[in-house]
Amino acid sequence: AVARISGVTSYDEGESWSEKFILLEKDEGAQNIMSPSLFRMRDGRLGLVYLRKTEPEQNTIICMPMFRSSSDEGRTWSEAIPCTDRIGYYCTINDVITETSSGRIYVPASYHGTAYHPAGGKCEKADGDRENAVIRVFYTDDYITWHDCEGQIESPFYDRVGFAEPGIIELEDGRLWCWFRTAYGFQYEAFSEDGGNSWTAPKPNFHFTSPDAPMRVKKAGDYLLAVFNPVPFNAVTNIFELWQSAKRTPLVAIASKDGFATFDCSGKTLANGELKNFTSRLFAVDDDKVSYCYPAIFEVQDGVLISYYHSNNTTVCLNCTKITKVTFDEIENL
């Protein structure tokens, strides 16, 4: 589907919004541009990472993470720079950027080889024997030159899903924490102590039960905030999205006030599926007739704005975008 990247602005902490305007049109050679991550760079400019999808030959689709910058608040943009030289089909999601204490910018992505779409719409991989996606991470120290981290994260299971749509943040002890969407009932995770050049063996984080849908984690105020779709609703219903994936509902926000300590449940299980040991937990949106997914988190003066896809009473969970506001007082008092 043809797409452009649009935006809205707010001058009152998200209470009201402008009319939609075009931020970036797709270039002539692209089939699609999508999944934007807009962020403020250290030098005051705006940065934008997004996916550019092309069809270089029949039945071949390339999807590359691209970077642009703007010196005039998004009115004009620099030429696009690929975040990696390795051509293929990558998937990064919205709000995926993380900046570490050293100023390094990381972009995590799932790599799906080269996608082929023959008659019938079945997606096949072109290269290698492995069918499932792997996690790769790219970084820049100067917003100009991009590098590939040496390590990649592979699923221990041989299937057509693997690990997808990752996120990454720097923990207080300097480690990188990477989490990723799976079809295994949980968000899985891995850690790196050397900037992404090697990773621990991936394993489930039992706090983050999940259908095959992405999670977003951000530092906001005194909290480490995670937003995701928890099981059990998805496990006990036969309601599916249009493409037969498990329904993505409700959308839960949970917060830890001690960095990563209460998110780390290595080797533990949850009693009766309960979310335990969190400073706060709340159902951000909990109408199970509706689907929610692909959250983004933006800190404002008195809390956070959480944007997300909303099914709008259809079976298409990507129907529209909505934004909800959660104040720090609400989080603290839960």
PDB file of N, CA, C and O in Angstrom, residues 9 20 42 54 64 81 123 129 135 145 170 190 201 204 217-218 220 234 241 253 256 281 297 328:
ATOM      1  N   THR A   9       0.600  18.280  15.733  1.00  0.00           N
ATOM      2  CA  THR A   9       1.338  18.953  16.802  1.00  0.00           C
ATOM      3  C   THR A   9       0.383  19.365  17.923  1.00  0.00           C
ATOM      4  O   THR A   9      -0.811  19.570  17.705  1.00  0.00           O
ATOM      5  N   LYS A  20      -3.878  17.321  10.638  1.00  0.00           N
ATOM      6  CA  LYS A  20      -2.806  16.495  10.093  1.00  0.00           C
ATOM      7  C   LYS A  20      -2.077  17.223   8.976  1.00  0.00           C
ATOM      8  O   LYS A  20      -2.687  17.927   8.175  1.00  0.00           O
ATOM      9  N   ARG A  42      20.968  15.322  19.832  1.00  0.00           N
ATOM     10  CA  ARG A  42      21.737  16.080  20.834  1.00  0.00           C
ATOM     11  C   ARG A  42      22.032  17.500  20.383  1.00  0.00           C
ATOM     12  O   ARG A  42      22.136  18.412  21.206  1.00  0.00           O
ATOM     13  N   THR A  54      10.824  -1.164  -1.234  1.00  0.00           N
ATOM     14  CA  THR A  54      10.974  -1.099  -2.683  1.00  0.00           C
ATOM     15  C   THR A  54      10.786  -2.491  -3.279  1.00  0.00           C
ATOM     16  O   THR A  54      10.867  -3.507  -2.584  1.00  0.00           O
ATOM     17  N   MET A  64      14.141  -1.340   3.972  1.00  0.00           N
ATOM     18  CA  MET A  64      15.367  -0.875   4.608  1.00  0.00           C
ATOM     19  C   MET A  64      15.096   0.233   5.624  1.00  0.00           C
ATOM     20  O   MET A  64      14.346   1.172   5.341  1.00  0.00           O
ATOM     21  N   ILE A  81      19.778   8.264   4.550  1.00  0.00           N
ATOM     22  CA  ILE A  81      20.964   7.424   4.745  1.00  0.00           C
ATOM     23  C   ILE A  81      20.501   6.060   5.241  1.00  0.00           C
ATOM     24  O   ILE A  81      19.797   5.984   6.253  1.00  0.00           O
ATOM     25  N   CYS A 123       4.525 -15.422   1.946  1.00  0.00           N
ATOM     26  CA  CYS A 123       5.827 -14.749   2.011  1.00  0.00           C
ATOM     27  C   CYS A 123       6.921 -15.774   2.288  1.00  0.00           C
ATOM     28  O   CYS A 123       6.877 -16.492   3.275  1.00  0.00           O
ATOM     29  N   ASP A 129      18.870 -21.373   4.826  1.00  0.00           N
ATOM     30  CA  ASP A 129      17.927 -22.408   5.210  1.00  0.00           C
ATOM     31  C   ASP A 129      16.980 -21.955   6.302  1.00  0.00           C
ATOM     32  O   ASP A 129      15.936 -22.558   6.516  1.00  0.00           O
ATOM     33  N   ILE A 135      17.234 -10.996  15.031  1.00  0.00           N
ATOM     34  CA  ILE A 135      17.362  -9.608  15.467  1.00  0.00           C
ATOM     35  C   ILE A 135      18.770  -9.096  15.149  1.00  0.00           C
ATOM     36  O   ILE A 135      19.768  -9.729  15.508  1.00  0.00           O
ATOM     37  N   THR A 145      27.552   8.279   9.970  1.00  0.00           N
ATOM     38  CA  THR A 145      28.052   6.943   9.674  1.00  0.00           C
ATOM     39  C   THR A 145      27.323   5.924  10.533  1.00  0.00           C
ATOM     40  O   THR A 145      27.274   6.047  11.761  1.00  0.00           O
ATOM     41  N   GLU A 170      19.160   1.133  27.285  1.00  0.00           N
ATOM     42  CA  GLU A 170      20.336   0.981  28.144  1.00  0.00           C
ATOM     43  C   GLU A 170      19.871   0.939  29.594  1.00  0.00           C
ATOM     44  O   GLU A 170      19.116   1.810  30.044  1.00  0.00           O
ATOM     45  N   ALA A 190      17.105 -10.533  25.520  1.00  0.00           N
ATOM     46  CA  ALA A 190      18.524 -10.868  25.584  1.00  0.00           C
ATOM     47  C   ALA A 190      19.266  -9.625  26.056  1.00  0.00           C
ATOM     48  O   ALA A 190      18.758  -8.501  25.952  1.00  0.00           O
ATOM     49  N   ALA A 201      21.885 -15.742  25.664  1.00  0.00           N
ATOM     50  CA  ALA A 201      20.902 -16.605  25.016  1.00  0.00           C
ATOM     51  C   ALA A 201      19.502 -16.034  25.244  1.00  0.00           C
ATOM     52  O   ALA A 201      19.152 -15.657  26.368  1.00  0.00           O
ATOM     53  N   PRO A 204      12.339 -16.202  27.547  1.00  0.00           N
ATOM     54  CA  PRO A 204      11.129 -15.422  27.823  1.00  0.00           C
ATOM     55  C   PRO A 204      11.264 -14.606  29.099  1.00  0.00           C
ATOM     56  O   PRO A 204      11.911 -15.039  30.054  1.00  0.00           O
ATOM     57  N   VAL A 217       8.942  -0.103  25.649  1.00  0.00           N
ATOM     58  CA  VAL A 217       9.450   0.238  26.975  1.00  0.00           C
ATOM     59  C   VAL A 217      10.202   1.552  26.866  1.00  0.00           C
ATOM     60  O   VAL A 217      11.025   1.728  25.962  1.00  0.00           O
ATOM     61  N   LYS A 218       9.941   2.470  27.775  1.00  0.00           N
ATOM     62  CA  LYS A 218      10.607   3.773  27.765  1.00  0.00           C
ATOM     63  C   LYS A 218      10.880   4.226  29.194  1.00  0.00           C
ATOM     64  O   LYS A 218      10.125   3.927  30.121  1.00  0.00           O
ATOM     65  N   ALA A 220      10.631   7.216  31.669  1.00  0.00           N
ATOM     66  CA  ALA A 220       9.802   8.417  31.757  1.00  0.00           C
ATOM     67  C   ALA A 220       9.729   8.840  33.212  1.00  0.00           C
ATOM     68  O   ALA A 220       9.277   8.066  34.063  1.00  0.00           O
ATOM     69  N   ASN A 234      -6.044 -13.301  25.222  1.00  0.00           N
ATOM     70  CA  ASN A 234      -5.693 -13.814  23.909  1.00  0.00           C
ATOM     71  C   ASN A 234      -5.622 -15.331  23.881  1.00  0.00           C
ATOM     72  O   ASN A 234      -5.716 -15.942  22.822  1.00  0.00           O
ATOM     73  N   GLU A 241      -7.847 -11.432  14.559  1.00  0.00           N
ATOM     74  CA  GLU A 241      -7.833 -10.321  13.624  1.00  0.00           C
ATOM     75  C   GLU A 241      -8.125 -10.830  12.210  1.00  0.00           C
ATOM     76  O   GLU A 241      -8.218 -12.034  11.962  1.00  0.00           O
ATOM     77  N   ALA A 253      -0.261  -0.882  30.734  1.00  0.00           N
ATOM     78  CA  ALA A 253       0.944  -0.118  31.069  1.00  0.00           C
ATOM     79  C   ALA A 253       1.360  -0.506  32.484  1.00  0.00           C
ATOM     80  O   ALA A 253       0.545  -0.484  33.411  1.00  0.00           O
ATOM     81  N   SER A 256       8.079   0.305  36.622  1.00  0.00           N
ATOM     82  CA  SER A 256       9.023  -0.052  37.669  1.00  0.00           C
ATOM     83  C   SER A 256       9.749   1.210  38.104  1.00  0.00           C
ATOM     84  O   SER A 256      10.152   2.024  37.262  1.00  0.00           O
ATOM     85  N   ARG A 281       0.585  -0.603  38.077  1.00  0.00           N
ATOM     86  CA  ARG A 281       0.117  -1.280  36.887  1.00  0.00           C
ATOM     87  C   ARG A 281      -1.293  -0.787  36.591  1.00  0.00           C
ATOM     88  O   ARG A 281      -2.083  -0.552  37.504  1.00  0.00           O
ATOM     89  N   ILE A 297       5.556   5.848  23.315  1.00  0.00           N
ATOM     90  CA  ILE A 297       5.503   6.543  24.602  1.00  0.00           C
ATOM     91  C   ILE A 297       6.280   7.849  24.479  1.00  0.00           C
ATOM     92  O   ILE A 297       7.440   7.858  24.055  1.00  0.00           O
ATOM     93  N   PHE A 328       1.845  11.171  35.871  1.00  0.00           N
ATOM     94  CA  PHE A 328       2.706  10.550  36.872  1.00  0.00           C
ATOM     95  C   PHE A 328       1.964  10.339  38.182  1.00  0.00           C
ATOM     96  O   PHE A 328       2.209   9.357  38.895  1.00  0.00           O
TER      97      PHE A 328
END
